[in-house]
């Protein structure tokens, strides 16, 4: 039996309680106090006080497979994401082999098709490992909604320009991580007083902002649609705001972890928060929050990077970068509404609706016949929602 009734939920966290009947994965009825025969239901969820929201769309995750299934698998991570509110995942191209051929896209599709996890959207690699542009046209047809340099930022400005021109000709959005390799060098923490006290090589803000300036100028010249991130600096927010004011088709992306911590959280050599980009000063964190609220930063991601236990047991500088974030992304996002940084509507927009727009996904509609691409969230309790007792 595939019929479920959600009883007494608050649509998008506001208004009067409603009921939603779901049948075979689609909305069969919606409205206040639906009259449904309990005998026809698989279950009824008593959702008094809970929020009924579109499922989250996490626009940047590293699923490790193919190439590092000892760290994580596509199936396992997709199921974990769905359990934590994300119904769609944008999969970075930096796998082994990278997502630069339709064969890899098809393999990812087969491994993520068990139907019990979040939907996985593989991102096309902008360039081939062996050099030259990837076949973005074929990769787009195969199911890649955007192209990216995640995991391998393009150092050659000429190659980046050609990549943006190619993507623009296909009206394919591009996700770029602004990292200047020469300025980043061997740095492992924000270049400031905390890194100096801990004896850690620093990464200056210019490692991000110099690369970002190049991206914005080329995006403007090529009329490309570009997402830049994950971001970490206050200066990046203002650079993007100025570009948007000029008409550049760009938005920023930030991780929930960058919004929640700063460089002080590195003490005492906590390798679990050895990140790229690094945690920066509190003023940067506040500027990122403000940029998210203003809409300059339009996408909220987890930047999920699962690791095996050994990867984080080494001394800070020798540990691998990134943190496992699928289980924290929802809670940290909800916290932004609880502390007043974002309204519930803004959070839904940044964590679900804007990513859908950039990834060419349909906007969820609360209408009969529409897919039940939704999440039921009780913002006040950690306990599971009770059954109606059918």
CSV table of C-alpha atoms in Angstrom, one decimal:
chain,number,residue,atom,x,y,z
A,1,UNK,CA,0.0,0.0,0.0
A,2,UNK,CA,1.5,3.4,-1.0
A,3,UNK,CA,-1.1,5.8,0.3
A,4,UNK,CA,0.1,8.1,3.2
A,5,UNK,CA,-1.7,10.9,5.0
A,6,UNK,CA,0.2,13.8,6.6
A,7,UNK,CA,-2.2,15.3,9.0
A,8,UNK,CA,-2.1,18.9,10.4
A,9,UNK,CA,1.2,20.2,8.9
A,10,UNK,CA,2.1,23.8,8.4
A,11,UNK,CA,2.8,24.4,4.7
A,12,UNK,CA,6.2,26.1,4.5
A,13,UNK,CA,6.1,26.6,8.2
A,14,UNK,CA,3.2,29.1,8.3
A,15,UNK,CA,-0.5,29.5,7.9
A,16,UNK,CA,-3.3,27.1,8.9
A,17,UNK,CA,-2.7,23.3,9.4
A,18,UNK,CA,-3.5,21.2,6.3
A,19,UNK,CA,-3.6,17.6,5.3
A,20,UNK,CA,-1.8,16.0,2.4
A,21,UNK,CA,-2.6,12.6,0.9
A,22,UNK,CA,0.3,11.0,-1.0
A,23,UNK,CA,-0.4,8.1,-3.3
A,24,UNK,CA,2.4,6.4,-5.3
A,25,UNK,CA,4.8,9.3,-4.8
A,26,UNK,CA,2.4,12.0,-5.9
A,27,UNK,CA,0.0,14.4,-4.2
A,28,UNK,CA,-3.4,12.9,-4.4
A,29,UNK,CA,-5.3,15.5,-2.3
A,30,UNK,CA,-4.4,18.5,-0.2
A,31,UNK,CA,-6.5,20.7,2.0
A,32,UNK,CA,-7.8,21.2,5.6
A,33,UNK,CA,-9.2,18.1,7.3
A,34,UNK,CA,-9.3,15.7,4.4
A,35,UNK,CA,-11.8,12.9,4.8
A,36,UNK,CA,-9.8,9.7,4.1
A,37,UNK,CA,-10.7,6.1,5.0
A,38,UNK,CA,-8.0,4.9,7.4
A,39,UNK,CA,-8.3,1.4,5.9
A,40,UNK,CA,-6.9,2.7,2.6
A,41,UNK,CA,-3.7,4.1,4.2
A,42,UNK,CA,-0.3,2.6,4.8
A,43,UNK,CA,0.1,5.1,7.6
A,44,UNK,CA,-0.9,8.5,8.9
A,45,UNK,CA,1.6,10.9,10.3
A,46,UNK,CA,0.4,13.2,13.0
A,47,UNK,CA,2.2,16.4,12.0
A,48,UNK,CA,0.8,19.0,14.4
A,49,UNK,CA,3.3,21.9,14.5
A,50,UNK,CA,5.6,20.3,11.9
A,51,UNK,CA,6.6,22.1,8.7
A,52,UNK,CA,5.8,20.7,5.3
A,53,UNK,CA,8.5,22.0,2.9
A,54,UNK,CA,10.0,21.2,-0.4
A,55,UNK,CA,12.8,18.7,-0.1
A,56,UNK,CA,16.3,20.3,0.2
A,57,UNK,CA,18.5,20.4,-2.9
A,58,UNK,CA,22.2,20.1,-1.9
A,59,UNK,CA,24.1,21.6,-4.8
A,60,UNK,CA,27.6,20.3,-3.8
A,61,UNK,CA,28.5,16.9,-2.4
A,62,UNK,CA,31.4,14.6,-3.0
A,63,UNK,CA,30.1,11.0,-3.1
A,64,UNK,CA,33.6,9.4,-3.5
A,65,UNK,CA,32.4,6.8,-5.9
A,66,UNK,CA,33.8,5.8,-8.4
A,67,UNK,CA,37.3,5.7,-7.1
A,68,UNK,CA,37.1,5.8,-3.3
A,69,UNK,CA,34.3,3.5,-2.2
A,70,UNK,CA,36.3,2.8,1.0
A,71,UNK,CA,35.2,6.3,2.1
A,72,UNK,CA,31.6,6.2,0.9
A,73,UNK,CA,29.3,4.8,-1.8
A,74,UNK,CA,26.7,6.5,-3.9
A,75,UNK,CA,23.9,4.3,-2.6
A,76,UNK,CA,24.8,4.8,1.0
A,77,UNK,CA,25.3,8.6,0.8
A,78,UNK,CA,22.1,9.0,-1.2
A,79,UNK,CA,20.1,7.2,1.4
A,80,UNK,CA,21.7,9.2,4.2
A,81,UNK,CA,20.9,12.4,2.4
A,82,UNK,CA,17.2,11.5,2.0
A,83,UNK,CA,17.0,10.6,5.7
A,84,UNK,CA,18.3,14.1,6.5
A,85,UNK,CA,15.9,16.0,4.3
A,86,UNK,CA,17.7,16.3,0.9
A,87,UNK,CA,15.8,14.9,-2.0
A,88,UNK,CA,18.4,16.0,-4.7
A,89,UNK,CA,22.2,15.9,-4.6
A,90,UNK,CA,24.6,17.7,-7.0
A,91,UNK,CA,27.6,15.4,-7.4
A,92,UNK,CA,31.0,17.0,-7.9
A,93,UNK,CA,32.9,15.8,-10.9
A,94,UNK,CA,36.2,15.0,-9.1
A,95,UNK,CA,35.8,11.3,-8.9
A,96,UNK,CA,38.2,8.7,-10.3
A,97,UNK,CA,37.6,8.5,-13.2
A,98,UNK,CA,36.2,12.0,-13.3
A,99,UNK,CA,32.8,12.7,-14.8
A,100,UNK,CA,34.1,13.5,-18.3
A,101,UNK,CA,32.4,10.8,-20.3
A,102,UNK,CA,28.8,9.6,-20.8
A,103,UNK,CA,29.9,6.1,-19.6
A,104,UNK,CA,30.7,7.5,-16.1
A,105,UNK,CA,27.3,9.3,-16.1
A,106,UNK,CA,25.5,6.1,-17.0
A,107,UNK,CA,27.4,4.2,-14.3
A,108,UNK,CA,26.4,6.7,-11.7
A,109,UNK,CA,22.8,6.6,-12.8
A,110,UNK,CA,22.7,2.8,-12.4
A,111,UNK,CA,24.3,2.9,-8.9
A,112,UNK,CA,21.9,5.6,-7.7
A,113,UNK,CA,18.7,4.1,-9.1
A,114,UNK,CA,17.6,1.9,-6.2
A,115,UNK,CA,14.8,4.4,-5.4
A,116,UNK,CA,15.4,4.6,-1.7
A,117,UNK,CA,17.8,7.6,-1.6
A,118,UNK,CA,18.0,11.1,-2.8
A,119,UNK,CA,18.2,11.7,-6.6
A,120,UNK,CA,21.8,12.2,-7.7
A,121,UNK,CA,22.7,14.7,-10.4
A,122,UNK,CA,26.3,14.1,-11.7
A,123,UNK,CA,28.1,17.3,-12.7
A,124,UNK,CA,30.2,17.3,-15.9
A,125,UNK,CA,33.9,18.0,-15.6
A,126,UNK,CA,34.7,21.2,-17.6
A,127,UNK,CA,38.1,19.8,-18.8
A,128,UNK,CA,39.5,16.4,-19.4
A,129,UNK,CA,42.3,15.1,-17.2
A,130,UNK,CA,44.4,14.6,-20.4
A,131,UNK,CA,43.8,18.2,-21.5
A,132,UNK,CA,41.2,20.0,-23.6
A,133,UNK,CA,37.5,20.6,-23.1
A,134,UNK,CA,35.1,17.8,-22.1
A,135,UNK,CA,32.2,17.0,-24.4
A,136,UNK,CA,29.7,19.2,-22.5
A,137,UNK,CA,27.0,18.8,-25.1
A,138,UNK,CA,27.0,15.0,-24.8
A,139,UNK,CA,27.3,15.1,-21.1
A,140,UNK,CA,24.4,17.5,-20.8
A,141,UNK,CA,22.2,15.2,-22.9
A,142,UNK,CA,23.3,12.3,-20.7
A,143,UNK,CA,22.0,14.0,-17.6
A,144,UNK,CA,24.6,16.5,-16.3
A,145,UNK,CA,22.7,19.7,-15.4
A,146,UNK,CA,25.9,21.8,-15.0
A,147,UNK,CA,29.6,21.7,-15.6
A,148,UNK,CA,32.3,22.3,-12.9
A,149,UNK,CA,35.9,22.5,-12.1
A,150,UNK,CA,35.4,21.2,-8.5
A,151,UNK,CA,38.4,19.2,-7.4
A,152,UNK,CA,40.6,20.7,-10.1
A,153,UNK,CA,40.4,24.5,-10.5
A,154,UNK,CA,41.5,25.6,-14.0
A,155,UNK,CA,44.7,27.6,-13.7
A,156,UNK,CA,44.9,28.5,-17.4
A,157,UNK,CA,42.8,31.7,-18.1
A,158,UNK,CA,42.6,30.9,-21.8
A,159,UNK,CA,41.2,27.4,-21.1
A,160,UNK,CA,38.7,28.8,-18.5
A,161,UNK,CA,37.5,31.3,-21.1
A,162,UNK,CA,37.0,28.7,-23.7
A,163,UNK,CA,35.2,26.5,-21.2
A,164,UNK,CA,32.8,29.3,-20.3
A,165,UNK,CA,32.2,30.1,-24.0
A,166,UNK,CA,31.4,26.4,-24.7
A,167,UNK,CA,29.0,26.2,-21.7
A,168,UNK,CA,27.4,29.5,-22.5
A,169,UNK,CA,26.7,28.3,-26.1
A,170,UNK,CA,24.7,25.4,-24.5
A,171,UNK,CA,23.1,27.6,-21.9
A,172,UNK,CA,24.7,25.3,-19.3
A,173,UNK,CA,25.5,26.7,-15.9
A,174,UNK,CA,29.0,26.4,-14.6
A,175,UNK,CA,30.1,25.9,-10.9
A,176,UNK,CA,33.6,27.2,-10.2
A,177,UNK,CA,35.6,27.2,-7.0
A,178,UNK,CA,37.7,30.4,-6.8
A,179,UNK,CA,41.2,29.2,-5.8
A,180,UNK,CA,44.4,30.8,-7.0
A,181,UNK,CA,46.9,27.9,-6.7
A,182,UNK,CA,50.0,30.2,-6.4
A,183,UNK,CA,48.5,32.2,-3.6
A,184,UNK,CA,47.0,29.1,-1.9
A,185,UNK,CA,50.3,27.3,-2.2
A,186,UNK,CA,50.9,25.0,0.8
A,187,UNK,CA,48.5,26.9,3.1
A,188,UNK,CA,46.3,24.9,5.4
A,189,UNK,CA,44.5,27.6,7.5
A,190,UNK,CA,43.4,31.2,7.2
A,191,UNK,CA,46.4,33.5,7.1
A,192,UNK,CA,45.9,35.3,10.3
A,193,UNK,CA,46.8,35.5,14.0
A,194,UNK,CA,45.3,32.1,14.8
A,195,UNK,CA,47.3,30.3,12.1
A,196,UNK,CA,50.5,32.1,13.3
A,197,UNK,CA,50.0,31.1,16.9
A,198,UNK,CA,49.4,27.5,15.9
A,199,UNK,CA,52.3,27.4,13.5
A,200,UNK,CA,50.1,26.6,10.4
A,201,UNK,CA,50.9,27.9,6.9
A,202,UNK,CA,48.4,30.5,5.9
A,203,UNK,CA,46.0,30.9,3.0
A,204,UNK,CA,45.3,34.6,2.4
A,205,UNK,CA,41.9,35.9,1.4
A,206,UNK,CA,43.4,36.9,-1.9
A,207,UNK,CA,43.8,33.2,-2.8
A,208,UNK,CA,40.0,33.3,-3.2
A,209,UNK,CA,39.4,36.9,-4.3
A,210,UNK,CA,42.0,37.0,-7.1
A,211,UNK,CA,40.6,33.9,-8.6
A,212,UNK,CA,37.1,35.2,-8.2
A,213,UNK,CA,37.9,38.5,-10.0
A,214,UNK,CA,39.1,36.5,-13.0
A,215,UNK,CA,36.1,34.3,-13.0
A,216,UNK,CA,33.7,37.3,-12.9
A,217,UNK,CA,35.4,39.1,-15.7
A,218,UNK,CA,35.4,36.1,-17.9
A,219,UNK,CA,31.8,35.2,-17.1
A,220,UNK,CA,30.8,38.7,-18.0
A,221,UNK,CA,32.7,38.6,-21.3
A,222,UNK,CA,31.3,35.2,-22.2
A,223,UNK,CA,27.8,35.9,-20.9
A,224,UNK,CA,28.0,32.6,-19.0
A,225,UNK,CA,25.8,31.5,-16.1
A,226,UNK,CA,28.1,30.9,-13.2
A,227,UNK,CA,27.9,29.7,-9.6
A,228,UNK,CA,31.0,30.5,-7.5
A,229,UNK,CA,31.8,28.7,-4.3
A,230,UNK,CA,32.1,27.5,-1.7
A,231,UNK,CA,33.0,31.0,-0.6
A,232,UNK,CA,34.8,32.0,2.6
A,233,UNK,CA,35.6,35.8,2.6
A,234,UNK,CA,33.7,39.0,3.1
A,235,UNK,CA,35.5,40.6,0.0
A,236,UNK,CA,34.0,37.8,-2.2
A,237,UNK,CA,30.5,38.8,-1.2
A,238,UNK,CA,31.0,42.4,-2.3
A,239,UNK,CA,32.8,41.3,-5.5
A,240,UNK,CA,29.8,39.2,-6.5
A,241,UNK,CA,27.3,42.0,-5.5
A,242,UNK,CA,29.1,44.4,-7.8
A,243,UNK,CA,29.1,41.9,-10.6
A,244,UNK,CA,25.4,41.2,-10.2
A,245,UNK,CA,24.7,45.0,-10.3
A,246,UNK,CA,26.5,45.1,-13.7
A,247,UNK,CA,24.3,42.3,-15.0
A,248,UNK,CA,26.7,39.4,-14.7
A,249,UNK,CA,24.7,36.1,-14.4
A,250,UNK,CA,26.4,34.9,-11.3
A,251,UNK,CA,25.4,33.8,-7.8
A,252,UNK,CA,27.5,32.7,-4.8
A,253,UNK,CA,27.4,29.5,-2.9
A,254,UNK,CA,28.3,28.9,0.7
A,255,UNK,CA,28.4,25.8,3.0
A,256,UNK,CA,26.4,25.6,6.2
A,257,UNK,CA,29.7,24.8,8.1
A,258,UNK,CA,31.3,28.0,6.9
A,259,UNK,CA,28.3,29.9,8.3
A,260,UNK,CA,28.5,28.2,11.6
A,261,UNK,CA,32.2,28.3,12.6
A,262,UNK,CA,35.3,30.5,12.3
A,263,UNK,CA,39.1,30.2,12.6
A,264,UNK,CA,38.9,29.9,16.4
A,265,UNK,CA,37.3,26.5,16.0
A,266,UNK,CA,40.6,25.2,14.8
A,267,UNK,CA,41.8,25.0,18.4
A,268,UNK,CA,43.3,22.6,19.5
A,269,UNK,CA,44.4,21.4,16.0
A,270,UNK,CA,41.0,20.0,15.2
A,271,UNK,CA,41.6,18.2,11.9
A,272,UNK,CA,37.8,17.6,11.6
A,273,UNK,CA,37.5,21.2,10.5
A,274,UNK,CA,40.6,21.2,8.2
A,275,UNK,CA,38.7,22.6,5.2
A,276,UNK,CA,39.2,24.1,1.7
A,277,UNK,CA,38.4,27.0,1.7
A,278,UNK,CA,39.5,27.4,5.3
A,279,UNK,CA,37.5,28.7,8.2
A,280,UNK,CA,38.2,32.5,8.3
A,281,UNK,CA,37.6,35.4,10.7
A,282,UNK,CA,34.3,36.1,12.5
A,283,UNK,CA,33.9,39.2,10.3
A,284,UNK,CA,34.0,37.0,7.2
A,285,UNK,CA,31.4,34.6,8.7
A,286,UNK,CA,29.1,37.5,9.4
A,287,UNK,CA,29.5,38.9,5.9
A,288,UNK,CA,28.7,35.5,4.4
A,289,UNK,CA,25.5,35.4,6.5
A,290,UNK,CA,24.5,38.9,5.4
A,291,UNK,CA,25.3,38.0,1.8
A,292,UNK,CA,23.0,35.0,2.1
A,293,UNK,CA,20.2,37.0,3.6
A,294,UNK,CA,20.6,39.7,0.8
A,295,UNK,CA,20.5,37.1,-1.9
A,296,UNK,CA,24.0,37.9,-3.2
A,297,UNK,CA,24.7,34.3,-2.2
A,298,UNK,CA,21.8,32.3,-3.6
A,299,UNK,CA,22.8,28.7,-2.8
A,300,UNK,CA,23.3,26.9,0.5
A,301,UNK,CA,25.3,23.7,0.3
A,302,UNK,CA,26.7,21.1,2.6
A,303,UNK,CA,30.0,20.7,0.8
A,304,UNK,CA,29.8,17.1,2.0
A,305,UNK,CA,33.1,15.3,1.9
A,306,UNK,CA,33.1,11.9,3.6
A,307,UNK,CA,36.3,10.3,4.8
A,308,UNK,CA,37.5,7.1,6.3
A,309,UNK,CA,38.5,7.4,10.0
A,310,UNK,CA,42.3,7.4,9.2
A,311,UNK,CA,42.0,10.5,7.0
A,312,UNK,CA,41.4,12.7,10.0
A,313,UNK,CA,43.7,11.0,12.5
A,314,UNK,CA,46.9,12.5,11.1
A,315,UNK,CA,48.3,15.8,12.4
A,316,UNK,CA,46.3,18.8,11.2
A,317,UNK,CA,48.4,19.7,8.3
A,318,UNK,CA,48.6,16.1,7.0
A,319,UNK,CA,44.9,15.3,7.4
A,320,UNK,CA,42.7,15.4,4.4
A,321,UNK,CA,40.5,18.5,3.8
A,322,UNK,CA,36.7,18.4,4.1
A,323,UNK,CA,34.0,17.2,6.5
A,324,UNK,CA,31.1,14.8,6.4
A,325,UNK,CA,28.1,17.1,6.5
A,326,UNK,CA,25.0,15.3,5.3
A,327,UNK,CA,23.7,14.8,8.8
A,328,UNK,CA,24.4,18.4,9.9
A,329,UNK,CA,23.3,20.3,6.8
A,330,UNK,CA,19.6,20.3,7.8
A,331,UNK,CA,20.2,21.3,11.4
A,332,UNK,CA,22.6,24.1,10.7
A,333,UNK,CA,20.3,25.5,8.1
A,334,UNK,CA,17.3,25.4,10.5
A,335,UNK,CA,19.5,27.2,13.1
A,336,UNK,CA,19.7,30.1,10.7
A,337,UNK,CA,15.9,30.5,11.0
A,338,UNK,CA,15.9,30.1,14.7
A,339,UNK,CA,18.5,32.8,15.3
A,340,UNK,CA,16.8,35.2,13.0
A,341,UNK,CA,19.5,35.3,10.3
A,342,UNK,CA,17.0,34.0,7.7
A,343,UNK,CA,13.2,33.8,7.5
A,344,UNK,CA,11.8,30.4,6.9
A,345,UNK,CA,10.9,31.5,3.3
A,346,UNK,CA,14.5,32.7,2.7
A,347,UNK,CA,15.9,29.4,4.0
A,348,UNK,CA,13.6,27.4,1.7
A,349,UNK,CA,14.7,29.6,-1.2
A,350,UNK,CA,18.4,29.3,-0.6
A,351,UNK,CA,18.4,25.6,0.3
A,352,UNK,CA,15.8,24.3,-2.1
A,353,UNK,CA,14.3,26.7,-4.7
A,354,UNK,CA,17.4,28.6,-5.9
A,355,UNK,CA,19.4,25.3,-6.3
A,356,UNK,CA,16.4,23.9,-8.3
A,357,UNK,CA,16.5,26.9,-10.6
A,358,UNK,CA,20.2,26.6,-11.3
A,359,UNK,CA,20.1,22.9,-11.7
A,360,UNK,CA,17.0,23.1,-14.1
A,361,UNK,CA,14.7,21.2,-11.7
A,362,UNK,CA,11.0,21.8,-11.5
A,363,UNK,CA,9.8,24.1,-8.7
A,364,UNK,CA,7.7,22.0,-6.3
A,365,UNK,CA,4.0,22.8,-6.6
A,366,UNK,CA,1.5,22.0,-3.8
A,367,UNK,CA,-1.1,20.7,-6.3
A,368,UNK,CA,-2.9,17.4,-7.0
A,369,UNK,CA,-0.9,15.3,-9.4
A,370,UNK,CA,2.5,16.9,-8.6
A,371,UNK,CA,5.4,14.7,-7.3
A,372,UNK,CA,5.6,14.5,-3.6
A,373,UNK,CA,9.2,16.0,-3.5
A,374,UNK,CA,8.8,17.2,0.0
A,375,UNK,CA,10.2,17.1,3.6
A,376,UNK,CA,8.3,17.0,6.9
A,377,UNK,CA,10.3,18.7,9.6
A,378,UNK,CA,9.5,19.1,13.2
A,379,UNK,CA,11.6,22.1,14.2
A,380,UNK,CA,11.0,21.7,17.9
A,381,UNK,CA,11.7,18.1,18.7
A,382,UNK,CA,14.4,15.6,17.9
A,383,UNK,CA,12.1,12.6,18.5
A,384,UNK,CA,10.4,10.9,15.5
A,385,UNK,CA,7.0,12.1,14.6
A,386,UNK,CA,4.3,10.0,16.1
A,387,UNK,CA,1.9,7.7,14.2
A,388,UNK,CA,-1.8,8.5,14.1
A,389,UNK,CA,-2.3,5.1,15.5
A,390,UNK,CA,-3.9,3.4,12.6
